[in-house]
Amino acid sequence: MSHHTFEELAALHAIAKALAQPWDLREQLEQVLGEMSTRLGMQRGMISILDRDTGEAVLEVAHEIDLEGVDVSYRAGEGITGKVAQTGQPIAVPSLGQEARFLDRAGARRHLENRDELAFLCVPVIYDSRVVGILSADKPAGDVTEMDRELAMLASVAELIAKSVNVLALEDENRRLRRMVHPVNGSGLDMIGQSKGMQEVYALIRHVADSATTVLVTGETGTGKELVAKAIHANSPRSKGPLVMVNCAAIPETLIESELFGHEKGAFTGAFRQHRGRFEEARNGTIFLDEVGELSPAAQAKLLRVLQEKQFQPLGSSRLVTTNARVIAATNRRLEDCVAEGKFRTDLYYRLTVFPIFLPPLRDRGNDIILLADHFVLKYSKELKKPVKRITNAVIEAFLSHSWPGNVRELENCIERAVLLAKGPSIEMMHLPPSLQIGGHEEPGRHAGKLGAVIGAQERSMIVEALKEARGNQSQAARLLGTTKRIVQYKIRKLGIDPAKYKAARRKG
Ligand SMILES: Nc1ncnc2c1ncn2[C@@H]1O[C@H](COP(=O)(O)OP(=O)(O)O)[C@@H](O)[C@H]1O
Ligand SMILES: [Mg+2]
């Protein structure tokens, strides 16, 4: 990336610009291949997407090749494209006519007479350290001076398109996933998500549901802790019994003990009659203690006794109540911190963490974000009776780069709002809350951002060098760079260069 010529940089800029257009993803990528052809002489560009399940590379976008009715795919290791997909290493072929590995599945070069005079370049498209696709093109061998140089150029293009290619790959994958009938997670509840982290959660739910073991569900707010509690209950032998939900943070500290364990008439001011606590209500069922970290010390002591001896005393009573309720607790706090701060009993902490289930934050669930978004679009378009069917690519990109501090709940609210606002069949950027609109623009993908910055810096130093050489004369600098004065003027403005400085610098030095 360190020695691009001015023409190459201009091409990379044109490509970055095409990728910033509000077009359909495929149109953007076709435009990129077009720029490669006109500006870099790289003809018949092709972008294939790697199918993660089968390892096959499937041709998705092509330039100067008619793909109508042709289905082109390469198995792992098959042909040059398949080889690049498999190894993640670029391959250059100096002459197509003499290369046995070259399969020409697309049939685009069958009728070319100059096959021998064509070089073939093929590089992996890497996103998040994974090969997500393959970018290839032909170039007349006569125009190639250095093969490595051409590969480096194509690799720079691959870096720029990586994020878009990843989105295309995700779309394909989602289409497949939707077609697949997968046993959701055995819970019969709609828990959406196929990421590794969630698969582990499903396995833990299945594993623990049968027993009466105490479970502690942890995870940031909105990650689905309540849903997990419901899934465990629904899959347990107690599913016909009650599931009693208690939000410990929503009940005043003075009332929590009575709420959970009940009280006798006259146990405290205002206790006019006897009250059965939630633990008694949960007999033969499950009690879900949400925000368990908020329990008062007295309630903690009683809960500990319940977990140890299955017994407790209602407030103001000498009666000992036995309970068989299964306890599932949840917290979005780090309970070990509460213990360290002396706010949570150590012995209770150990009793609760017998079987912990950690729910990963949404930002760590990759593709699940899109599966969940689709799920909520369906849910709210039905509920709100609006014909919203899809999410635009720009929105998908914004979703993938957002950090989702409110996790699944935030995504759900965001989609509900967007479905409400949408006028047509699709959710667009303008239907998103401002936090997401900004996020989407400010983080144009790690790779593209990095490359963009490098290109900018390199372009700047080339122009500055030329201006120094030309003593601030822009026409002369343009000639030195092999470009037009208009372009140099444009770049000077855009990059904030002061040409007058170089007149002075030369005179002084
Ligand atoms: N995996 C999931 N699939 C579908 N919906 C989910 C999922 N996880 C969370 N939700 C939904 O997101 C919202 C918040 O979930 P909730 O269980 O209340 O989170 P928490 O208790 O961790 O704050 C709920 O409407 C829930 O139905
Ligand atoms: Mg909750």
CSV table of N, CA, C and O in Angstrom, one decimal, residues 66-138:
chain,number,residue,atom,x,y,z
A,66,ASP,N,-21.7,-11.4,-18.8
A,66,ASP,CA,-23.2,-11.5,-18.7
A,66,ASP,C,-23.5,-12.7,-17.8
A,66,ASP,O,-23.2,-13.9,-18.1
A,67,LEU,N,-24.1,-12.5,-16.6
A,67,LEU,CA,-24.3,-13.6,-15.7
A,67,LEU,C,-25.7,-14.1,-15.7
A,67,LEU,O,-26.1,-14.9,-15.0
A,68,GLU,N,-26.5,-13.5,-16.6
A,68,GLU,CA,-27.9,-13.9,-16.7
A,68,GLU,C,-28.1,-15.4,-16.9
A,68,GLU,O,-27.5,-16.0,-17.9
A,69,GLY,N,-28.7,-16.0,-16.0
A,69,GLY,CA,-29.0,-17.4,-16.1
A,69,GLY,C,-27.8,-18.4,-15.9
A,69,GLY,O,-28.0,-19.6,-16.0
A,70,VAL,N,-26.7,-17.8,-15.5
A,70,VAL,CA,-25.5,-18.7,-15.2
A,70,VAL,C,-25.3,-18.7,-13.7
A,70,VAL,O,-25.4,-17.7,-13.1
A,71,ASP,N,-25.1,-19.9,-13.2
A,71,ASP,CA,-24.8,-20.0,-11.8
A,71,ASP,C,-23.4,-20.4,-11.6
A,71,ASP,O,-23.0,-21.5,-12.0
A,72,VAL,N,-22.5,-19.5,-11.2
A,72,VAL,CA,-21.1,-19.9,-11.1
A,72,VAL,C,-20.6,-20.0,-9.7
A,72,VAL,O,-20.8,-19.2,-8.9
A,73,SER,N,-20.1,-21.2,-9.4
A,73,SER,CA,-19.5,-21.4,-8.1
A,73,SER,C,-18.3,-22.3,-8.2
A,73,SER,O,-18.1,-23.1,-9.1
A,74,TYR,N,-17.4,-22.1,-7.2
A,74,TYR,CA,-16.2,-22.9,-7.1
A,74,TYR,C,-16.1,-23.5,-5.8
A,74,TYR,O,-16.3,-22.9,-4.7
A,75,ARG,N,-15.9,-24.8,-5.8
A,75,ARG,CA,-15.7,-25.5,-4.5
A,75,ARG,C,-14.3,-25.1,-3.9
A,75,ARG,O,-13.5,-24.6,-4.6
A,76,ALA,N,-14.2,-25.3,-2.6
A,76,ALA,CA,-12.9,-25.0,-1.9
A,76,ALA,C,-11.8,-25.6,-2.6
A,76,ALA,O,-11.8,-26.8,-2.9
A,77,GLY,N,-10.8,-24.9,-3.0
A,77,GLY,CA,-9.6,-25.4,-3.7
A,77,GLY,C,-9.8,-25.6,-5.2
A,77,GLY,O,-8.8,-25.9,-5.9
A,78,GLU,N,-11.0,-25.4,-5.7
A,78,GLU,CA,-11.2,-25.6,-7.1
A,78,GLU,C,-10.9,-24.4,-7.9
A,78,GLU,O,-11.4,-23.3,-7.7
A,79,GLY,N,-10.1,-24.6,-9.0
A,79,GLY,CA,-9.7,-23.5,-9.8
A,79,GLY,C,-8.9,-22.4,-9.0
A,79,GLY,O,-8.6,-22.6,-7.8
A,80,ILE,N,-8.7,-21.3,-9.6
A,80,ILE,CA,-7.9,-20.3,-8.9
A,80,ILE,C,-8.7,-19.6,-7.9
A,80,ILE,O,-8.3,-19.4,-6.7
A,81,THR,N,-10.0,-19.3,-8.2
A,81,THR,CA,-10.8,-18.6,-7.2
A,81,THR,C,-11.0,-19.5,-6.0
A,81,THR,O,-10.9,-19.0,-4.8
A,82,GLY,N,-11.2,-20.8,-6.2
A,82,GLY,CA,-11.4,-21.7,-5.1
A,82,GLY,C,-10.2,-21.9,-4.2
A,82,GLY,O,-10.2,-22.0,-3.0
A,83,LYS,N,-9.0,-21.8,-4.9
A,83,LYS,CA,-7.7,-21.9,-4.2
A,83,LYS,C,-7.5,-20.7,-3.3
A,83,LYS,O,-7.1,-20.8,-2.1
A,84,VAL,N,-7.8,-19.5,-3.8
A,84,VAL,CA,-7.7,-18.2,-3.1
A,84,VAL,C,-8.6,-18.3,-1.9
A,84,VAL,O,-8.3,-17.9,-0.8
A,85,ALA,N,-9.9,-18.8,-2.1
A,85,ALA,CA,-10.9,-18.8,-1.1
A,85,ALA,C,-10.4,-19.7,0.1
A,85,ALA,O,-10.6,-19.5,1.2
A,86,GLN,N,-9.7,-20.8,-0.4
A,86,GLN,CA,-9.3,-21.8,0.6
A,86,GLN,C,-8.1,-21.4,1.4
A,86,GLN,O,-8.0,-21.6,2.6
A,87,THR,N,-7.1,-20.7,0.7
A,87,THR,CA,-5.9,-20.4,1.4
A,87,THR,C,-5.9,-19.0,2.0
A,87,THR,O,-5.1,-18.7,2.8
A,88,GLY,N,-6.7,-18.1,1.4
A,88,GLY,CA,-6.7,-16.7,1.8
A,88,GLY,C,-5.4,-16.0,1.3
A,88,GLY,O,-5.1,-14.9,1.7
A,89,GLN,N,-4.8,-16.6,0.3
A,89,GLN,CA,-3.6,-16.0,-0.3
A,89,GLN,C,-3.9,-15.6,-1.7
A,89,GLN,O,-4.6,-16.3,-2.4
A,90,PRO,N,-3.3,-14.4,-2.1
A,90,PRO,CA,-3.6,-14.0,-3.5
A,90,PRO,C,-2.8,-14.8,-4.5
A,90,PRO,O,-1.8,-15.5,-4.2
A,91,ILE,N,-3.4,-14.9,-5.7
A,91,ILE,CA,-2.7,-15.6,-6.8
A,91,ILE,C,-2.7,-14.8,-8.1
A,91,ILE,O,-3.7,-14.1,-8.4
A,92,ALA,N,-1.5,-14.7,-8.7
A,92,ALA,CA,-1.5,-14.0,-10.0
A,92,ALA,C,-1.0,-15.0,-11.1
A,92,ALA,O,-0.1,-15.8,-10.9
A,93,VAL,N,-1.7,-15.0,-12.2
A,93,VAL,CA,-1.3,-15.8,-13.4
A,93,VAL,C,-0.9,-15.0,-14.5
A,93,VAL,O,-1.7,-14.1,-15.0
A,94,PRO,N,0.4,-15.1,-15.0
A,94,PRO,CA,0.9,-14.2,-16.0
A,94,PRO,C,0.2,-14.3,-17.3
A,94,PRO,O,0.0,-13.4,-18.0
A,95,SER,N,-0.2,-15.6,-17.7
A,95,SER,CA,-0.9,-15.8,-19.0
A,95,SER,C,-2.0,-16.8,-18.9
A,95,SER,O,-1.7,-18.0,-18.5
A,96,LEU,N,-3.2,-16.4,-19.2
A,96,LEU,CA,-4.3,-17.2,-19.0
A,96,LEU,C,-4.3,-18.5,-19.9
A,96,LEU,O,-4.7,-19.6,-19.5
A,97,GLY,N,-3.8,-18.3,-21.1
A,97,GLY,CA,-3.8,-19.4,-22.1
A,97,GLY,C,-3.0,-20.6,-21.6
A,97,GLY,O,-3.2,-21.7,-22.0
A,98,GLN,N,-2.0,-20.3,-20.7
A,98,GLN,CA,-1.1,-21.4,-20.3
A,98,GLN,C,-1.4,-21.9,-18.9
A,98,GLN,O,-0.5,-22.5,-18.3
A,99,GLU,N,-2.5,-21.5,-18.4
A,99,GLU,CA,-2.8,-21.9,-17.0
A,99,GLU,C,-3.9,-22.9,-16.9
A,99,GLU,O,-5.1,-22.6,-17.2
A,100,ALA,N,-3.5,-24.1,-16.5
A,100,ALA,CA,-4.5,-25.2,-16.5
A,100,ALA,C,-5.6,-25.0,-15.4
A,100,ALA,O,-6.7,-25.5,-15.5
A,101,ARG,N,-5.1,-24.4,-14.3
A,101,ARG,CA,-6.1,-24.2,-13.2
A,101,ARG,C,-7.2,-23.2,-13.5
A,101,ARG,O,-8.2,-23.1,-12.8
A,102,PHE,N,-7.0,-22.4,-14.6
A,102,PHE,CA,-8.0,-21.4,-14.9
A,102,PHE,C,-9.2,-22.1,-15.6
A,102,PHE,O,-9.1,-22.6,-16.6
A,103,LEU,N,-10.3,-22.0,-14.9
A,103,LEU,CA,-11.5,-22.7,-15.3
A,103,LEU,C,-12.5,-21.9,-16.2
A,103,LEU,O,-13.2,-22.5,-17.0
A,104,ASP,N,-12.5,-20.6,-16.0
A,104,ASP,CA,-13.4,-19.7,-16.7
A,104,ASP,C,-14.8,-20.2,-16.7
A,104,ASP,O,-15.5,-20.4,-17.7
A,105,ARG,N,-15.3,-20.5,-15.5
A,105,ARG,CA,-16.7,-20.9,-15.3
A,105,ARG,C,-17.7,-20.0,-15.8
A,105,ARG,O,-18.7,-20.4,-16.3
A,106,ALA,N,-17.4,-18.7,-15.7
A,106,ALA,CA,-18.3,-17.7,-16.2
A,106,ALA,C,-18.4,-17.7,-17.7
A,106,ALA,O,-19.3,-17.0,-18.3
A,107,GLY,N,-17.4,-18.3,-18.4
A,107,GLY,CA,-17.4,-18.4,-19.8
A,107,GLY,C,-17.1,-17.1,-20.6
A,107,GLY,O,-17.3,-17.0,-21.8
A,108,ALA,N,-16.6,-16.2,-19.8
A,108,ALA,CA,-16.5,-14.8,-20.4
A,108,ALA,C,-15.3,-14.7,-21.4
A,108,ALA,O,-15.3,-13.8,-22.2
A,109,ARG,N,-14.4,-15.6,-21.3
A,109,ARG,CA,-13.2,-15.5,-22.1
A,109,ARG,C,-13.1,-16.6,-23.2
A,109,ARG,O,-12.1,-16.7,-23.9
A,110,ARG,N,-14.2,-17.3,-23.3
A,110,ARG,CA,-14.2,-18.4,-24.3
A,110,ARG,C,-13.9,-18.0,-25.7
A,110,ARG,O,-13.2,-18.6,-26.4
A,111,HIS,N,-14.5,-16.8,-26.0
A,111,HIS,CA,-14.3,-16.3,-27.4
A,111,HIS,C,-13.2,-15.3,-27.6
A,111,HIS,O,-13.1,-14.7,-28.6
A,112,LEU,N,-12.5,-15.1,-26.5
A,112,LEU,CA,-11.4,-14.1,-26.7
A,112,LEU,C,-10.2,-14.7,-27.4
A,112,LEU,O,-9.8,-15.8,-27.1
A,113,GLU,N,-9.7,-14.0,-28.4
A,113,GLU,CA,-8.6,-14.5,-29.1
A,113,GLU,C,-7.2,-14.2,-28.4
A,113,GLU,O,-6.3,-14.9,-28.7
A,114,ASN,N,-7.3,-13.3,-27.5
A,114,ASN,CA,-6.0,-12.9,-26.8
A,114,ASN,C,-5.8,-13.5,-25.5
A,114,ASN,O,-5.2,-12.9,-24.6
A,115,ARG,N,-6.4,-14.7,-25.2
A,115,ARG,CA,-6.3,-15.3,-23.9
A,115,ARG,C,-4.8,-15.4,-23.4
A,115,ARG,O,-4.6,-15.1,-22.3
A,116,ASP,N,-4.0,-15.7,-24.4
A,116,ASP,CA,-2.5,-15.8,-24.0
A,116,ASP,C,-2.0,-14.5,-23.5
A,116,ASP,O,-1.0,-14.4,-22.7
A,117,GLU,N,-2.6,-13.4,-24.0
A,117,GLU,CA,-2.0,-12.1,-23.6
A,117,GLU,C,-2.7,-11.5,-22.4
A,117,GLU,O,-2.6,-10.3,-22.1
A,118,LEU,N,-3.5,-12.3,-21.7
A,118,LEU,CA,-4.2,-11.8,-20.5
A,118,LEU,C,-3.6,-12.4,-19.2
A,118,LEU,O,-3.3,-13.6,-19.1
A,119,ALA,N,-3.3,-11.5,-18.3
A,119,ALA,CA,-2.9,-11.9,-16.9
A,119,ALA,C,-4.2,-12.0,-16.1
A,119,ALA,O,-5.1,-11.3,-16.3
A,120,PHE,N,-4.2,-12.9,-15.1
A,120,PHE,CA,-5.3,-13.0,-14.2
A,120,PHE,C,-4.9,-12.7,-12.8
A,120,PHE,O,-3.9,-13.3,-12.3
A,121,LEU,N,-5.6,-11.9,-12.1
A,121,LEU,CA,-5.3,-11.5,-10.7
A,121,LEU,C,-6.4,-11.9,-9.8
A,121,LEU,O,-7.6,-11.6,-10.1
A,122,CYS,N,-6.1,-12.4,-8.7
A,122,CYS,CA,-7.2,-12.9,-7.8
A,122,CYS,C,-6.7,-12.7,-6.3
A,122,CYS,O,-5.6,-13.2,-5.9
A,123,VAL,N,-7.5,-12.0,-5.5
A,123,VAL,CA,-7.2,-11.7,-4.1
A,123,VAL,C,-8.3,-12.0,-3.2
A,123,VAL,O,-9.5,-12.0,-3.6
A,124,PRO,N,-8.0,-12.4,-2.0
A,124,PRO,CA,-9.1,-12.6,-1.0
A,124,PRO,C,-9.7,-11.3,-0.5
A,124,PRO,O,-9.0,-10.3,-0.4
A,125,VAL,N,-11.0,-11.3,-0.2
A,125,VAL,CA,-11.6,-10.1,0.5
A,125,VAL,C,-11.7,-10.5,2.0
A,125,VAL,O,-12.4,-11.5,2.3
A,126,ILE,N,-11.0,-9.8,2.8
A,126,ILE,CA,-10.9,-10.2,4.2
A,126,ILE,C,-11.7,-9.2,5.1
A,126,ILE,O,-11.4,-8.0,5.0
A,127,TYR,N,-12.6,-9.7,5.9
A,127,TYR,CA,-13.3,-8.8,6.9
A,127,TYR,C,-13.2,-9.5,8.2
A,127,TYR,O,-13.5,-10.7,8.4
A,128,ASP,N,-12.8,-8.7,9.3
A,128,ASP,CA,-12.8,-9.2,10.6
A,128,ASP,C,-11.9,-10.5,10.7
A,128,ASP,O,-12.3,-11.5,11.2
A,129,SER,N,-10.8,-10.5,10.0
A,129,SER,CA,-9.8,-11.6,9.9
A,129,SER,C,-10.4,-12.8,9.3
A,129,SER,O,-9.8,-13.9,9.5
A,130,ARG,N,-11.5,-12.7,8.5
A,130,ARG,CA,-12.0,-13.9,7.8
A,130,ARG,C,-12.1,-13.6,6.3
A,130,ARG,O,-12.4,-12.5,6.0
A,131,VAL,N,-11.9,-14.7,5.5
A,131,VAL,CA,-12.1,-14.5,4.1
A,131,VAL,C,-13.6,-14.5,3.9
A,131,VAL,O,-14.3,-15.5,4.2
A,132,VAL,N,-14.2,-13.4,3.4
A,132,VAL,CA,-15.6,-13.3,3.1
A,132,VAL,C,-15.9,-13.4,1.6
A,132,VAL,O,-17.1,-13.7,1.2
A,133,GLY,N,-14.9,-13.1,0.8
A,133,GLY,CA,-15.2,-13.2,-0.6
A,133,GLY,C,-13.9,-13.2,-1.4
A,133,GLY,O,-12.8,-13.2,-0.8
A,134,ILE,N,-14.0,-13.2,-2.7
A,134,ILE,CA,-12.8,-13.2,-3.6
A,134,ILE,C,-13.0,-12.2,-4.7
A,134,ILE,O,-14.1,-12.1,-5.3
A,135,LEU,N,-12.0,-11.4,-4.9
A,135,LEU,CA,-12.0,-10.3,-6.0
A,135,LEU,C,-11.0,-10.7,-7.0
A,135,LEU,O,-9.9,-11.0,-6.7
A,136,SER,N,-11.5,-10.7,-8.3
A,136,SER,CA,-10.5,-11.1,-9.4
A,136,SER,C,-10.7,-10.2,-10.6
A,136,SER,O,-11.8,-9.6,-10.7
A,137,ALA,N,-9.7,-10.1,-11.5
A,137,ALA,CA,-9.9,-9.4,-12.7
A,137,ALA,C,-8.8,-9.8,-13.7
A,137,ALA,O,-7.8,-10.4,-13.3
A,138,ASP,N,-9.0,-9.5,-15.0
A,138,ASP,CA,-8.0,-9.8,-16.0
A,138,ASP,C,-7.2,-8.5,-16.3
A,138,ASP,O,-7.8,-7.4,-16.1
